[in-house]
Coordinates of C-alpha atoms in Angstrom, one line a residue:
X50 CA -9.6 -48.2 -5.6
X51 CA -9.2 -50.4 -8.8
X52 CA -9.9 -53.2 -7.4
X53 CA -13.4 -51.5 -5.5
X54 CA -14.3 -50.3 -9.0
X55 CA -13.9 -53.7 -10.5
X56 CA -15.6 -55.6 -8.0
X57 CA -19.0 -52.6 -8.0
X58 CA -18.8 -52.6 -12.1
X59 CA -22.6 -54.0 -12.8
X60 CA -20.9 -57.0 -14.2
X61 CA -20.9 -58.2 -11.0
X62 CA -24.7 -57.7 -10.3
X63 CA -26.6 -56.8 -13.1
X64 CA -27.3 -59.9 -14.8
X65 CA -28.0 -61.8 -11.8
X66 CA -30.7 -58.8 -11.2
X67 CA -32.7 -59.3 -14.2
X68 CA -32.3 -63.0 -14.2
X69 CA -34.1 -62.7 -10.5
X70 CA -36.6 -60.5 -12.2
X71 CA -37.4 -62.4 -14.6
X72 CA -37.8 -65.9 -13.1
X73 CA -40.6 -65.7 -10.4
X74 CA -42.5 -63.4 -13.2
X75 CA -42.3 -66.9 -15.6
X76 CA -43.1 -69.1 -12.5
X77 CA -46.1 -67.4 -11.5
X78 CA -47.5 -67.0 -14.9
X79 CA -46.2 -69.6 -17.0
X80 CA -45.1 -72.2 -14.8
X81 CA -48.2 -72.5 -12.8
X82 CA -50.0 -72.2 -15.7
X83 CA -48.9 -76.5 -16.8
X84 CA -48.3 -77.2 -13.2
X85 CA -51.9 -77.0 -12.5
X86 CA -53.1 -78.8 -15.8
X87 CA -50.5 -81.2 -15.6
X88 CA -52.3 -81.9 -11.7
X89 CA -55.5 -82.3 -13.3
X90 CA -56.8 -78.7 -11.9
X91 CA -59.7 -77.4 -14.3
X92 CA -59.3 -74.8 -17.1
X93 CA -62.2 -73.0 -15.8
X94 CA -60.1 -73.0 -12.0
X95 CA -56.9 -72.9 -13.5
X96 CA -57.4 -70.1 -15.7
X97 CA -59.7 -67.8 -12.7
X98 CA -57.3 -68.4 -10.0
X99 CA -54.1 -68.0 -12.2
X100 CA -55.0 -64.8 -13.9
X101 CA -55.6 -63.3 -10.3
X102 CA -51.8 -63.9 -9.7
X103 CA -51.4 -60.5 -12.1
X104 CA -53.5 -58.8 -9.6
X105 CA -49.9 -57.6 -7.9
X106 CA -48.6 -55.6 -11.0
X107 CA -52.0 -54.2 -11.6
X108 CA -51.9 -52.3 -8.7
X109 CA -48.3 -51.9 -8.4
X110 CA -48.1 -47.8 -9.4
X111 CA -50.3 -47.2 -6.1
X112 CA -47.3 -49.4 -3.4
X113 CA -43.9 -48.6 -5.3
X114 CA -43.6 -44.5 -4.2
X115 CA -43.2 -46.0 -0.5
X116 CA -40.6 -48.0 -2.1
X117 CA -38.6 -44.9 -1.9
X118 CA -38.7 -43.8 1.1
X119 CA -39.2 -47.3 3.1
X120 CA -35.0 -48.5 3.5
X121 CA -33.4 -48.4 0.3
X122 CA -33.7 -49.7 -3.0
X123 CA -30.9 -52.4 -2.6
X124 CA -32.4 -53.2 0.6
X125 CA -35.8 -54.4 -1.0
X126 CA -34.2 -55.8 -3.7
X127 CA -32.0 -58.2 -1.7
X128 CA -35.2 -58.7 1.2
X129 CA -37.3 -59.7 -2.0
X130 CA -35.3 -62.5 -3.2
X131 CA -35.2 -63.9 -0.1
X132 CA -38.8 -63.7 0.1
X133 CA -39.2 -64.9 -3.3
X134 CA -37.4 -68.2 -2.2
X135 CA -39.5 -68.7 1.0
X136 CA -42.7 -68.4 -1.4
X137 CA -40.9 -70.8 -3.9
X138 CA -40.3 -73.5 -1.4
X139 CA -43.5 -72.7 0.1
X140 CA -44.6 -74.2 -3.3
X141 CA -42.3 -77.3 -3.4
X142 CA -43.6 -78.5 0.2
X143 CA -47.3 -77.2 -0.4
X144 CA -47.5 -79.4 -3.9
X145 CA -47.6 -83.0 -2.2
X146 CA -50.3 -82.3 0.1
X147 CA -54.1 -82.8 -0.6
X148 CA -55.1 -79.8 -0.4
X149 CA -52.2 -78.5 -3.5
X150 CA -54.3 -76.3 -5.5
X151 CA -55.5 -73.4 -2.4
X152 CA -51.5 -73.9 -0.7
X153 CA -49.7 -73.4 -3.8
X154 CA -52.0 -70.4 -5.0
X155 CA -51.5 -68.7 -1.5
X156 CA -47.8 -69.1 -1.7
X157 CA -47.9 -68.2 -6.1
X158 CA -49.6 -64.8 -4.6
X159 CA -47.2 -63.9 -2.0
X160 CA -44.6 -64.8 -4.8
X161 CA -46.3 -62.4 -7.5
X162 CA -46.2 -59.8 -4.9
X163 CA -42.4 -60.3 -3.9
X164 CA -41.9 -60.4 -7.7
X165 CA -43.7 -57.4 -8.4
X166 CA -42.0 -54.9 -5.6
X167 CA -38.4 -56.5 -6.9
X168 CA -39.2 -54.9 -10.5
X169 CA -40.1 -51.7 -8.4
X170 CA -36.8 -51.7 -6.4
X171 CA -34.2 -53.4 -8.9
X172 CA -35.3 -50.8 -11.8
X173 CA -34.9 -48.2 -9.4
X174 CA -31.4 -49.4 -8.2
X175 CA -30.6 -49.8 -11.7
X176 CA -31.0 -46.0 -11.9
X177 CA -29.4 -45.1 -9.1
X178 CA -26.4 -47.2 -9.4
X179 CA -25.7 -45.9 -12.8
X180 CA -25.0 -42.8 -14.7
X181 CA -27.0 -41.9 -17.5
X182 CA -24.2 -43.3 -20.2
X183 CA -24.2 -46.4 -17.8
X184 CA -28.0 -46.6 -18.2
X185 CA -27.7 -46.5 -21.9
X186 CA -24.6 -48.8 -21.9
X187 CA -26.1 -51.5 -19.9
X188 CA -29.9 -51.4 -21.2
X189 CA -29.2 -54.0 -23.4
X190 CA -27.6 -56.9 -21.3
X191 CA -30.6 -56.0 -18.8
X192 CA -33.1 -57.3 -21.3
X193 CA -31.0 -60.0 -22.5
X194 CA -30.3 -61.6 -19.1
X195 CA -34.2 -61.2 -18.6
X196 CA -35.3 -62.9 -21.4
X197 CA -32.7 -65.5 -20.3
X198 CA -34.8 -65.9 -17.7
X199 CA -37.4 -66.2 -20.1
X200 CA -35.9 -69.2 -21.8
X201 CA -35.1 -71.0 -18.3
X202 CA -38.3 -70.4 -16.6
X203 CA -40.3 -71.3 -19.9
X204 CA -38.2 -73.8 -21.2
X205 CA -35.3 -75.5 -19.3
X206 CA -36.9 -75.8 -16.2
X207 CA -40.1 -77.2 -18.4
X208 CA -38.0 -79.6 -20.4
X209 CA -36.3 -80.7 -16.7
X210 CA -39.9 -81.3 -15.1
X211 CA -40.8 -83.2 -18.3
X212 CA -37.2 -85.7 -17.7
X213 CA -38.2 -86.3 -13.8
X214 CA -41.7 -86.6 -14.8
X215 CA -41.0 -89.4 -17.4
X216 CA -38.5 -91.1 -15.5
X217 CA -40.2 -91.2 -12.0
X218 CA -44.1 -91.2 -13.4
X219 CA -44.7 -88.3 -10.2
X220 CA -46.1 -85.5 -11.8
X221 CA -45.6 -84.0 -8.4
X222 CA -42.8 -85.0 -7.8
X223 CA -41.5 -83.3 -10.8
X224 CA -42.5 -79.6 -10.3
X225 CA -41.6 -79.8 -6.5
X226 CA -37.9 -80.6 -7.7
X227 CA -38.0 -77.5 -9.6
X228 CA -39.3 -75.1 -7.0
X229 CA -36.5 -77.0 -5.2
X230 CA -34.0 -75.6 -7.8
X231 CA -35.4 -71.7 -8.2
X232 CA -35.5 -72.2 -3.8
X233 CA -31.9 -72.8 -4.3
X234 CA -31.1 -69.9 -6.8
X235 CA -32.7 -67.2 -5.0
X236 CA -31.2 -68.7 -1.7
X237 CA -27.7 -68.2 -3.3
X238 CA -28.7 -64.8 -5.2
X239 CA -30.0 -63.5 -2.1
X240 CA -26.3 -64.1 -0.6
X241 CA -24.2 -63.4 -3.5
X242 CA -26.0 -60.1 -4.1
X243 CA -25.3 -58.5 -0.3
X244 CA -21.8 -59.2 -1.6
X245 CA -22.1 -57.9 -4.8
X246 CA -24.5 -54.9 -4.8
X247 CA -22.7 -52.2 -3.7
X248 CA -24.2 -49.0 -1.6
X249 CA -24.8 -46.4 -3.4
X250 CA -25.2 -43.2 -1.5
X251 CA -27.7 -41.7 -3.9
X252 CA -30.0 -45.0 -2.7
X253 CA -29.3 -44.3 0.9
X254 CA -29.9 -40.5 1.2
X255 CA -33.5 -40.1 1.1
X256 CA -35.6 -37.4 2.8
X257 CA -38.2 -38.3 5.2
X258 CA -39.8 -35.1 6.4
X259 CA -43.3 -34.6 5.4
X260 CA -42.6 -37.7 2.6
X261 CA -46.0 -39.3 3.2
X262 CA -47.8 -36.4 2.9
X263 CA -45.7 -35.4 -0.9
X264 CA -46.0 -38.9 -1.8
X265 CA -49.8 -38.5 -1.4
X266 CA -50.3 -34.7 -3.4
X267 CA -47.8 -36.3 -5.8
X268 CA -49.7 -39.6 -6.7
X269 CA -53.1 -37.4 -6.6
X270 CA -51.4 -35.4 -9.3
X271 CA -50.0 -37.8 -11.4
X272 CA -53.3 -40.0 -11.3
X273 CA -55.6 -36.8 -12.0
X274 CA -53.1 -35.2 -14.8
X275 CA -52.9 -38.6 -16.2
X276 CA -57.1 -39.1 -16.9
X277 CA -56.7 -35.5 -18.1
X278 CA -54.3 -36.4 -20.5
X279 CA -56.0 -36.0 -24.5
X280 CA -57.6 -38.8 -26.0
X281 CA -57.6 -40.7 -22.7
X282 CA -60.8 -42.4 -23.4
X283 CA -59.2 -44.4 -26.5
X284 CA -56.0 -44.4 -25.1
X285 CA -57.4 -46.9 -21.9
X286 CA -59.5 -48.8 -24.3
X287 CA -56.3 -49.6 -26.2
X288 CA -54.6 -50.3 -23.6
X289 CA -57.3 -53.0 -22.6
X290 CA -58.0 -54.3 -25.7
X291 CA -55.4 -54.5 -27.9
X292 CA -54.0 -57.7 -26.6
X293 CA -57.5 -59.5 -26.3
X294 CA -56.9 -62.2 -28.3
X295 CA -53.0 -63.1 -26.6
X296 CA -55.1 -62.5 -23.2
X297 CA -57.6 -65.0 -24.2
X298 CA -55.4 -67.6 -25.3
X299 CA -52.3 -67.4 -23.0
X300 CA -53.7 -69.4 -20.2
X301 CA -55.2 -72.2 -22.6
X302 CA -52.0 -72.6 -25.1
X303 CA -50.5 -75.0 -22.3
X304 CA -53.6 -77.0 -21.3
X305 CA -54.2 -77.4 -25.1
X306 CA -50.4 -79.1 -26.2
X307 CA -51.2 -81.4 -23.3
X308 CA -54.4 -82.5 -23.3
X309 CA -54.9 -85.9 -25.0
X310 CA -56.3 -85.9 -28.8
X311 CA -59.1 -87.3 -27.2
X312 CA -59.9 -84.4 -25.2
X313 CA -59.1 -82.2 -28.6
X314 CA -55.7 -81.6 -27.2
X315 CA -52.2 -82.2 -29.0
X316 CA -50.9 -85.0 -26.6
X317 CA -47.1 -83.6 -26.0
X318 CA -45.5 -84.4 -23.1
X319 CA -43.8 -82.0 -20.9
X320 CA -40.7 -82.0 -22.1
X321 CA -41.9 -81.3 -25.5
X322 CA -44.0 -78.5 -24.4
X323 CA -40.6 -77.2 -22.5
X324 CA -38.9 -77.0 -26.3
X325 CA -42.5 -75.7 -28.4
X326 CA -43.1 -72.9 -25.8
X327 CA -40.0 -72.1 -23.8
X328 CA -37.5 -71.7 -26.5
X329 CA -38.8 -72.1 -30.4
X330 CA -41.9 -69.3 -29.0
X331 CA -39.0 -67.3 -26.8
X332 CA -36.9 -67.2 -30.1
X333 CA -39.7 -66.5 -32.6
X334 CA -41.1 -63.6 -29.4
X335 CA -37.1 -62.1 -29.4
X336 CA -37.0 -61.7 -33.5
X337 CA -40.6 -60.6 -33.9
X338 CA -39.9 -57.8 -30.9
X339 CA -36.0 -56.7 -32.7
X340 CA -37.7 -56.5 -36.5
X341 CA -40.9 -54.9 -35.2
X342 CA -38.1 -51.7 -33.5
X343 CA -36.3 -51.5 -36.6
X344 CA -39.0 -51.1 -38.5
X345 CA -40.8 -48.3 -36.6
X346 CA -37.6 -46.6 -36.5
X347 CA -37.8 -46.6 -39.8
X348 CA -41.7 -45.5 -40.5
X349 CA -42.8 -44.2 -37.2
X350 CA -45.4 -46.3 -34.9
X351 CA -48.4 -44.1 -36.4
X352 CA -47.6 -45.8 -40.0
X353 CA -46.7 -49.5 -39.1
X354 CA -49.3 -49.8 -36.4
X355 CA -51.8 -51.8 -38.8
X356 CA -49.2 -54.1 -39.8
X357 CA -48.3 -55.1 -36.4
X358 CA -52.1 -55.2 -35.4
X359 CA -52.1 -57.6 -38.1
X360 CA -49.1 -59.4 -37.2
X361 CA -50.7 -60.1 -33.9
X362 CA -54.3 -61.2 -34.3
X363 CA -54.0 -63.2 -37.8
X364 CA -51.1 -65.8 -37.0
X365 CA -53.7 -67.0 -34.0
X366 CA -55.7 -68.8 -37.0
X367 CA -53.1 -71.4 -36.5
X368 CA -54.2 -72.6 -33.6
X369 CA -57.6 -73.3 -34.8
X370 CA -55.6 -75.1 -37.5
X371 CA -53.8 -76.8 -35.3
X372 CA -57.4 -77.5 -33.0
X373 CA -58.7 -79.2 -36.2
X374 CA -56.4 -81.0 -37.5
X375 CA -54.4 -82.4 -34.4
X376 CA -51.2 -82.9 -35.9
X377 CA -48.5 -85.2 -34.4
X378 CA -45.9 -83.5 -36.4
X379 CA -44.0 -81.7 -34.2
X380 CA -42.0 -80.3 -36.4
X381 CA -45.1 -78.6 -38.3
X382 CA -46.7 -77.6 -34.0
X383 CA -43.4 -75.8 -33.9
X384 CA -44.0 -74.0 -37.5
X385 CA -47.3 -72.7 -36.3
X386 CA -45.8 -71.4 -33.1
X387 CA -43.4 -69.5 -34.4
X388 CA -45.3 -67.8 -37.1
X389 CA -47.7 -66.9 -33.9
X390 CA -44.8 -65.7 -31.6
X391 CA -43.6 -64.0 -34.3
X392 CA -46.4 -62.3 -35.3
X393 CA -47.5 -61.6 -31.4
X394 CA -43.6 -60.2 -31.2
X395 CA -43.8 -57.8 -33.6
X396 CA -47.5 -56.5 -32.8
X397 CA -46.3 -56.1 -29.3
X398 CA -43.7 -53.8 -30.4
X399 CA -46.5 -51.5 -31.6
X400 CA -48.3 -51.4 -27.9
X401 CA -45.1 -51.0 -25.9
X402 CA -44.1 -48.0 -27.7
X403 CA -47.4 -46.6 -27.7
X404 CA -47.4 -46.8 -23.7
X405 CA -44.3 -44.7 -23.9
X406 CA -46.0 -42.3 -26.6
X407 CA -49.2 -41.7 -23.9
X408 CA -47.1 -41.3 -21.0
X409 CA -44.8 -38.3 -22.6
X410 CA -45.0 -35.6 -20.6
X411 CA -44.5 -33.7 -17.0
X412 CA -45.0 -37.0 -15.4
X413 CA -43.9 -39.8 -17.7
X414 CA -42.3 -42.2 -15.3
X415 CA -45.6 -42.1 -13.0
X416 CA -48.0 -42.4 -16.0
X417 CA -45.4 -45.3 -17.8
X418 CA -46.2 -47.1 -14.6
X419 CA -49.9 -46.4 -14.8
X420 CA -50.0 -47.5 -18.5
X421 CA -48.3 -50.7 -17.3
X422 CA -51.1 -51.5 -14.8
X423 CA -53.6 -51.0 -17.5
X424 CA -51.5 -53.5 -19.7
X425 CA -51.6 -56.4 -16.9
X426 CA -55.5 -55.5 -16.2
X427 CA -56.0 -56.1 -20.0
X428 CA -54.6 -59.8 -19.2
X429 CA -56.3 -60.3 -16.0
X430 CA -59.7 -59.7 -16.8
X431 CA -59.6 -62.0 -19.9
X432 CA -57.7 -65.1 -18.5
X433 CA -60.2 -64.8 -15.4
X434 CA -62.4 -66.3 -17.9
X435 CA -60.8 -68.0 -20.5
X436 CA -61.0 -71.4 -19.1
X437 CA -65.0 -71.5 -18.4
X438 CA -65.4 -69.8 -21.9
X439 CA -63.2 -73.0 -23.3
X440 CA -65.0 -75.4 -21.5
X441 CA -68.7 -73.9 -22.0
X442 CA -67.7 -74.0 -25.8
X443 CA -66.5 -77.4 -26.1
X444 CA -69.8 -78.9 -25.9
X445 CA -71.3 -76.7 -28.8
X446 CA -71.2 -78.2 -32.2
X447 CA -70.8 -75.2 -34.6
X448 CA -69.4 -76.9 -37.9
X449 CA -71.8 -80.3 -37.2
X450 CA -69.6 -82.8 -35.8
X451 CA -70.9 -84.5 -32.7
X452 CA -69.3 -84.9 -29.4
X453 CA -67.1 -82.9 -27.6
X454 CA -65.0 -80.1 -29.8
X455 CA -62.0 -79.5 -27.0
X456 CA -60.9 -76.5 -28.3
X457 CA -62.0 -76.0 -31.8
X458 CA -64.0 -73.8 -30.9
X459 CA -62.4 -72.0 -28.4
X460 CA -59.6 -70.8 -31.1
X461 CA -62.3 -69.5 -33.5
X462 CA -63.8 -67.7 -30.6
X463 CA -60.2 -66.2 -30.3
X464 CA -60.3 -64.8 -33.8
X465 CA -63.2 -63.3 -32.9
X466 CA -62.0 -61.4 -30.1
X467 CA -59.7 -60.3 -32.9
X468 CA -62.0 -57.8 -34.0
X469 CA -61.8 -55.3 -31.0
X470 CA -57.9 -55.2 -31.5
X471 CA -58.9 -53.8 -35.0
X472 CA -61.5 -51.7 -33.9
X473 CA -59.4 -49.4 -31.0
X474 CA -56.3 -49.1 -33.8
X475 CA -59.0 -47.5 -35.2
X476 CA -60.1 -44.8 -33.0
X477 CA -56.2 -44.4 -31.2
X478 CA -54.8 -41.1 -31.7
X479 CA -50.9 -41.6 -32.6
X480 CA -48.0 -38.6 -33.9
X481 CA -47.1 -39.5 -37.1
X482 CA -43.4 -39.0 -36.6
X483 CA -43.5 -41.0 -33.0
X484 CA -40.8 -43.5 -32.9
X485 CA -39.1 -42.4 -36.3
X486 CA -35.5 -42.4 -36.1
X487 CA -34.3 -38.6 -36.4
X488 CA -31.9 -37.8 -39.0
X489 CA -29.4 -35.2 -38.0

């Protein structure tokens, strides 16, 4: 019995989990993201046909109750790996041929959409597998081994690219060896976690009589409650709005370190954009996120919302900075993105609890889910259009210089969506003592 216990103690599967959470999330949004422009793919494409790839957790509350009562939670999470590495070395194959950029999109959505039903049926197992003190226990290596994830997808597996890249001079070459690698990983994980995930009878039991008709009243009521809920009006434009000016930017960030100086870009190579974005911005994300927590446990979210709004839409004045000035410091590129992951880390703290804050109530795992959808909407709709905004800008000359202005202008225009983050912390409706640590 000791020896079961050891071997089904989440040791054994939890951090391989979150690690498979977190990877495919990373390829399909960042990764992708400098595949493409490193391929020569438009912003205007790149950015469109990218931001679609969100399209899976936007609509995830309305597939993950069959999750439940479709096999078992372990099941989909094991069958979703597997899938996930199909659709990773769909990618690897699909890269070298001449028609790369349609291919590897179809096999990026079928990825996003394996990666999106994993979160469903991993967080599920997750509670399942574990007791409420377990739950608490363990919460904490679960986010740590995702933003590992985080720090490999972004940045290790960048900085790798960047090696193969210099060293062969295949740009393709380079980012089908990595699809290679994650094919490999999720390959292995698949096997190692039929092994390691143990069945859990509370997984397996499920009740099938009459469960499509219940899953239907119960999504009707958690969807109707949910627009009923008070203040839902400013609560959705919040939700939409808040992160504007992140939404706007994310999909350009990447295209911008590597575009040449003469295309108003920051010349880095891949490797260097592996070390700026996927670990001094991962590092700077982590701090801003742990200060921001500590901080409204302190004052409540209702009192340090400001701040964070702040935190989040001002640092982004450095990449107009950076726009302008072109520096090839990198030691003074990494300054500014770390003041601006910082900044977008602690801010973010602000929005994710106030998800939790709207979806207290009769339903709050339903309407957490729905909140969530509403968050990856906010990112969709504004990458969809990032890239043409970029390149429709670049050829207006706003502060008189001639030519081409890469993407001067494109940052400034960031700042301006700036203003709506200010305006819906102005009409949210927020507890004063939500988030305050109680003193007993």
């Amino acid at each position: 019995m000791n020896i079961l216990k050891s071997k089904h103690s989440p040791w054994w599967w939890l951090p391989t989990t979150y690690m498979a959470e977190g990877l495919p999330y990373f390829a399909v949004n960042t990764i992708a993201v400098l595949m493409y422009a490193k391929m020569g793919v438009s912003n205007g494409d790149m950015a469109f046909y990218t931001a679609w790839l969100y399209l899976p957790w936007v609509i995830k509350p309305f597939w993950a109750p069959f999750v439940d009562i479709i096999k078992s939670k372990r099941w989909w999470t094991i069958t979703m790996q597997f899938l996930i590495a199909i659709s990773m070395a769909s990618v690897a194959f699909c890269i070298n041929l001449p028609f790369f950029f349609a291919t590897t999109l179809a096999a990026f959505w079928i990825m996003a959409f394996c990666s999106a039903t994993h979160d469903i049926a991993a967080d599920g197992y997750y509670m399942l597998a574990l007791d409420d003190s377990q739950q608490a226990a363990y919460v904490g290596v679960r986010s740590t081994f995702y933003r590992i994830a985080s720090v490999i997808g972004q940045g290790a597996l960048v900085i790798l690219a960047g090696y193969i890249e210099q060293s062969t001079g295949d740009v393709s070459l380079a980012w089908s060896v990595i699809f290679i690698v994650l094919t490999a990983f999720f390959l292995i994980i698949g096997t190692y976690h039929i092994w390691a995930m143990p069945k859990v009878s509370a997984d397996s039991q499920r009740n099938t009589n009459g469960s499509w008709r219940k899953i239907l009243t119960d999504f009707k009521n958690t969807f109707v409650t949910f627009f009923a809920k008070p203040h839902v009006l400013s609560a959705l434009a919040f939700m939409l709005l808040y992160r504007l000016p992140e939404a706007m930017m994310l999909k350009l960030v990447q295209p911008f370190f590597i575009a040449s100086q003469a295309d108003g870009g920051l010349g880095l190579t891949t490797k260097q954009v592996g070390v700026v974005n996927g670990t001094v911005g991962v590092i700077a994300l982590l701090f801003g996120g742990i200060i921001g927590g500590i901080c409204i446990s302190r004052g409540g979210l209702k009192r340090w919302l400001w701040p964070m709004a702040l935190a989040l839409t001002l640092p982004c004045c450095f990449y107009c900075y950076l726009a302008m000035a072109q520096p090839s410091d990198l030691l003074l590129i990494n300054i500014g993105v770390f003041v601006e992951q910082f900044g977008y880390g602690f801010g973010f703290t602000a929005f994710m609890l106030y998800l939790i804050h709207f979806s207290d109530g009769q339903y709050k795992t339903a309407h957490y889910s729905f909140c969530t959808a509403f968050m990856a909407l906010g990112m969709m709709l504004p990458g969809m259009v990032a890239g043409w905004i970029q390149e429709a800008l670049n050829s207006i000359s706003i502060f008189g210089d001639d030519g081409p202005q890469g993407y001067i202008n494109f940052f400034w225009w960031v700042m301006l969506c700036c203003i709506p983050t200010l305006i819906v912390c102005m009409i949210v409706k927020i507890d004063p003592e939500f988030g305050k640590k109680k003193i007993k």
